[in-house]
CSV table of C-alpha atoms in Angstrom, one decimal:
chain,number,residue,atom,x,y,z
A,4,MET,CA,108.4,102.1,82.2
A,5,ALA,CA,108.8,105.7,83.5
A,6,PHE,CA,105.9,107.8,84.7
A,7,ASN,CA,105.0,110.6,87.2
A,8,LEU,CA,102.3,110.3,89.9
A,9,GLU,CA,100.9,112.9,92.2
A,10,ALA,CA,99.3,112.6,95.7
A,11,PRO,CA,97.2,115.5,97.0
A,12,PRO,CA,97.5,116.7,100.6
A,13,GLY,CA,95.7,114.6,103.2
A,14,THR,CA,96.3,111.2,101.5
A,15,ASP,CA,97.7,108.3,103.3
A,16,ILE,CA,97.6,104.5,104.0
A,17,TRP,CA,97.7,103.8,107.8
A,18,ARG,CA,95.8,101.8,110.4
A,19,LYS,CA,96.3,102.3,114.2
A,20,PRO,CA,94.2,101.3,117.2
A,21,PRO,CA,91.6,101.9,118.4
A,22,SER,CA,89.9,103.3,115.3
A,23,THR,CA,92.3,105.0,112.7
A,24,ASN,CA,91.9,103.3,109.3
A,25,ILE,CA,93.0,105.7,106.5
A,26,TRP,CA,93.0,104.4,102.9
A,27,ASN,CA,92.8,107.3,100.4
A,28,ALA,CA,96.2,107.4,98.6
A,29,PRO,CA,96.1,107.3,94.8
A,30,ILE,CA,96.0,103.8,93.3
A,31,SER,CA,97.2,103.2,89.8
A,32,HIS,CA,99.4,101.1,87.5
A,33,THR,CA,98.4,98.0,89.5
A,34,ASN,CA,99.8,94.7,88.5
A,35,THR,CA,97.8,91.7,89.7
A,36,GLY,CA,98.5,88.0,89.8
A,37,PRO,CA,98.2,84.8,92.0
A,38,LEU,CA,100.0,85.4,95.3
A,39,LYS,CA,101.7,82.0,95.1
A,40,LYS,CA,103.3,83.0,91.7
A,41,PHE,CA,104.7,86.3,93.0
A,42,LEU,CA,108.5,86.5,92.7
A,43,SER,CA,109.5,90.1,93.1
A,44,ALA,CA,108.6,93.8,92.6
A,45,ARG,CA,111.1,96.6,92.0
A,46,VAL,CA,110.7,100.4,91.8
A,47,THR,CA,113.0,103.3,91.3
A,48,PHE,CA,111.7,106.8,92.2
A,49,TRP,CA,112.5,110.2,93.7
A,50,ALA,CA,110.7,113.4,94.6
A,51,ASP,CA,111.1,116.8,96.2
A,52,TRP,CA,110.4,115.8,99.8
A,53,THR,CA,109.2,118.7,101.9
A,54,GLU,CA,106.3,117.7,104.2
A,55,ARG,CA,106.3,115.3,107.1
A,56,TYR,CA,105.3,111.8,106.1
A,57,ASP,CA,105.7,112.5,102.3
A,58,GLN,CA,106.1,108.9,101.0
A,59,ALA,CA,106.6,106.9,97.8
A,60,GLY,CA,107.6,103.3,96.9
A,61,LEU,CA,105.7,100.0,96.5
A,62,LEU,CA,102.2,99.0,97.7
A,63,LEU,CA,101.2,95.3,98.0
A,64,VAL,CA,97.7,94.1,98.8
A,65,PRO,CA,97.0,90.4,99.2
A,66,ARG,CA,93.3,89.5,98.9
A,67,ARG,CA,90.9,86.7,98.1
A,68,ALA,CA,89.9,86.6,94.4
A,69,SER,CA,86.3,87.2,95.6
A,70,ALA,CA,87.3,90.6,97.1
A,71,PRO,CA,87.3,93.7,95.0
A,72,PRO,CA,90.6,95.2,93.8
A,73,PRO,CA,91.9,98.1,95.9
A,74,THR,CA,90.9,101.7,94.8
A,75,SER,CA,91.6,105.0,96.5
A,76,THR,CA,87.9,105.5,97.1
A,77,GLY,CA,86.9,102.0,98.0
A,78,PRO,CA,87.0,100.3,101.4
A,79,ALA,CA,90.4,99.7,103.0
A,80,PRO,CA,91.6,96.1,102.4
A,81,ASP,CA,92.3,93.9,105.4
A,82,LYS,CA,96.0,93.3,104.7
A,83,TRP,CA,98.6,95.4,102.9
A,84,ILE,CA,102.3,96.3,102.8
A,85,LYS,CA,103.9,99.6,101.8
A,86,THR,CA,107.6,100.1,101.5
A,87,GLY,CA,109.9,102.8,100.2
A,88,LEU,CA,110.9,106.2,101.4
A,89,GLU,CA,109.1,108.4,104.0
A,90,TYR,CA,110.1,112.0,104.9
A,91,TYR,CA,110.2,111.9,108.7
A,92,GLN,CA,112.1,114.1,111.3
A,93,SER,CA,113.1,116.4,108.4
A,94,ARG,CA,115.0,113.8,106.5
A,95,PRO,CA,114.4,110.9,104.0
A,96,GLN,CA,113.9,107.6,105.8
A,97,LEU,CA,113.7,104.0,104.5
A,98,SER,CA,110.3,102.9,105.6
A,99,THR,CA,108.2,99.7,105.6
A,100,VAL,CA,104.7,99.3,107.0
A,101,GLY,CA,103.0,95.9,107.3
A,102,CYS,CA,99.3,95.7,108.1
A,103,ASP,CA,97.7,92.3,109.1
A,104,ARG,CA,95.3,93.5,111.8
A,105,PHE,CA,96.8,96.8,112.6
A,106,ALA,CA,99.9,98.4,111.1
A,107,ASP,CA,103.5,98.4,112.3
A,108,TRP,CA,106.2,100.7,111.0
A,109,SER,CA,110.0,100.3,110.7
A,110,VAL,CA,112.0,103.3,109.7
A,111,VAL,CA,115.8,103.9,109.3
A,112,PRO,CA,117.7,106.9,107.8
A,113,LEU,CA,118.7,106.7,104.2
A,114,VAL,CA,122.5,106.5,104.3
A,115,LEU,CA,124.4,106.3,101.0
A,116,THR,CA,127.2,103.7,100.6
A,117,ALA,CA,130.7,104.8,99.6
A,118,GLY,CA,130.8,106.1,96.1
A,119,GLU,CA,127.1,105.8,95.6
A,120,ALA,CA,125.4,108.6,93.6
A,121,ASP,CA,123.0,110.9,95.3
A,122,PRO,CA,119.5,109.5,94.4
A,123,GLY,CA,118.2,113.1,94.2
A,124,ALA,CA,120.7,113.9,91.4
A,125,GLY,CA,118.9,111.8,88.9
A,126,THR,CA,119.5,108.1,89.8
A,127,GLY,CA,116.6,107.7,92.1
A,128,LEU,CA,116.1,105.3,95.0
A,129,THR,CA,115.5,101.6,94.2
A,130,ILE,CA,113.5,99.4,96.4
A,131,GLU,CA,112.8,95.7,95.9
A,132,ILE,CA,110.5,93.2,97.7
A,133,ALA,CA,111.2,89.5,96.8
A,134,ARG,CA,110.0,86.0,97.7
A,135,GLU,CA,112.6,84.0,99.5
A,136,GLY,CA,112.9,80.8,101.5
A,137,ASP,CA,115.3,79.0,103.8
A,138,GLU,CA,115.3,76.0,106.2
A,139,HIS,CA,112.7,77.8,108.4
A,140,GLY,CA,110.2,78.5,105.6
A,141,LYS,CA,109.2,81.2,103.2
A,142,SER,CA,108.8,85.0,103.4
A,143,LEU,CA,109.0,88.3,101.6
A,144,TRP,CA,112.2,90.3,102.0
A,145,VAL,CA,112.5,94.1,101.5
A,146,TYR,CA,115.7,95.4,100.1
A,147,ARG,CA,117.3,98.7,99.1
A,148,LEU,CA,119.2,98.1,95.9
A,149,VAL,CA,122.4,100.0,95.2
A,150,LEU,CA,122.8,100.0,91.4
A,151,GLY,CA,126.0,100.3,89.4
A,152,SER,CA,126.5,102.6,86.5
A,153,GLY,CA,125.1,100.0,84.1
A,154,GLY,CA,122.0,99.4,86.1
A,155,GLU,CA,123.3,96.2,87.6
A,156,VAL,CA,122.7,95.4,91.3
A,157,ALA,CA,126.0,96.3,93.1
A,158,GLU,CA,124.6,95.8,96.6
A,159,ARG,CA,121.4,94.5,98.1
A,160,ILE,CA,120.8,96.0,101.6
A,161,PRO,CA,118.2,94.1,103.7
A,162,LEU,CA,115.6,96.2,105.4
A,163,ARG,CA,112.9,93.8,106.6
A,164,GLU,CA,111.6,90.3,106.5
A,165,ILE,CA,107.8,89.8,106.4
A,166,CYS,CA,106.5,86.3,107.1
A,167,TRP,CA,102.7,86.5,107.4
A,168,VAL,CA,102.0,87.4,103.8
A,169,LEU,CA,102.7,83.9,102.4
A,170,ALA,CA,101.3,81.9,105.4
A,171,ASP,CA,97.9,81.2,103.8
A,172,GLU,CA,98.7,81.4,100.1
A,173,ASP,CA,98.0,77.7,99.4
A,174,ASP,CA,94.7,77.8,101.4
A,175,GLU,CA,92.0,78.1,98.7
A,176,THR,CA,89.0,77.1,100.8
A,177,ALA,CA,87.7,80.6,100.6
A,178,GLY,CA,89.0,81.3,97.1
A,179,GLU,CA,92.4,81.9,95.5
A,180,TRP,CA,94.7,84.5,97.0
A,181,LEU,CA,95.7,87.3,94.6
A,182,LEU,CA,98.3,90.0,95.0
A,183,ASP,CA,97.9,93.6,93.8
A,184,VAL,CA,101.2,95.4,93.3
A,185,GLY,CA,101.5,99.0,92.5
A,186,PRO,CA,103.5,102.2,93.0
A,187,LEU,CA,102.9,104.1,96.2
A,188,VAL,CA,102.4,107.9,96.6
A,189,ALA,CA,100.9,109.8,99.5
A,190,ARG,CA,101.1,113.2,101.2
A,191,PRO,CA,99.5,112.9,104.6
A,192,GLU,CA,100.0,116.5,105.7
A,193,LYS,CA,96.6,118.2,105.2
A,194,VAL,CA,98.1,121.7,105.4
A,195,ALA,CA,100.4,121.2,102.4
A,196,ALA,CA,99.8,123.7,99.6
A,197,ALA,CA,100.4,121.4,96.7
A,198,PRO,CA,100.4,117.8,95.7
A,199,LEU,CA,103.5,115.6,96.1
A,200,LYS,CA,104.9,114.9,92.7
A,201,VAL,CA,106.9,111.7,92.3
A,202,GLU,CA,109.0,110.6,89.3
A,203,PHE,CA,109.0,106.8,88.9
A,204,LYS,CA,111.9,105.9,86.7
A,205,SER,CA,110.9,102.2,86.6
A,206,PHE,CA,108.4,99.8,88.0
A,207,GLU,CA,108.4,96.1,87.4
A,208,VAL,CA,106.8,92.9,88.8
A,209,GLN,CA,108.0,89.4,88.2
A,210,TRP,CA,105.6,86.4,88.4
A,211,ALA,CA,106.4,82.6,88.0
A,212,SER,CA,105.2,81.1,84.8
């Protein structure tokens, strides 16, 4: 599924103490299911990055079934994750932000592997977030995927492990946990003259049967 999305200037998702709580990025193409059945989400995208904090990728919002689904004009949800690319210090950076109470941000420069095609030349950047588990428990892992010429995964580069998301997924005392998954677009710079236009080459979410 290929599509284009735009984010006007002054849009972002960010929460920082003592009082910053921004939630006005466009919300669309949301795929929703039970949190405990979520397996993975993957997106391939690219844009003409020009403004500080230009960003695109994946947005995940865990919520109780009694809570309203996220919208760009509604209240900010309590918990969320965004991961993908953010334009920072005048270069594309691989970025992941997790928000449980307040947000934290990890960022690392986008470095291509040997022989990898430039994502801006048409291939796009592919990000995946997947459920995994080991002897210590369960978590979500964020990866940058290097794809081969046939679309196969040639390399899976780990970016971040997020553990708190799945901690309460089996606790239904206050209602079932759901997960909203969608593409992310935002252009925080208010002085930008035009919207950020992002080309999404694919967006897919996998749920257990």
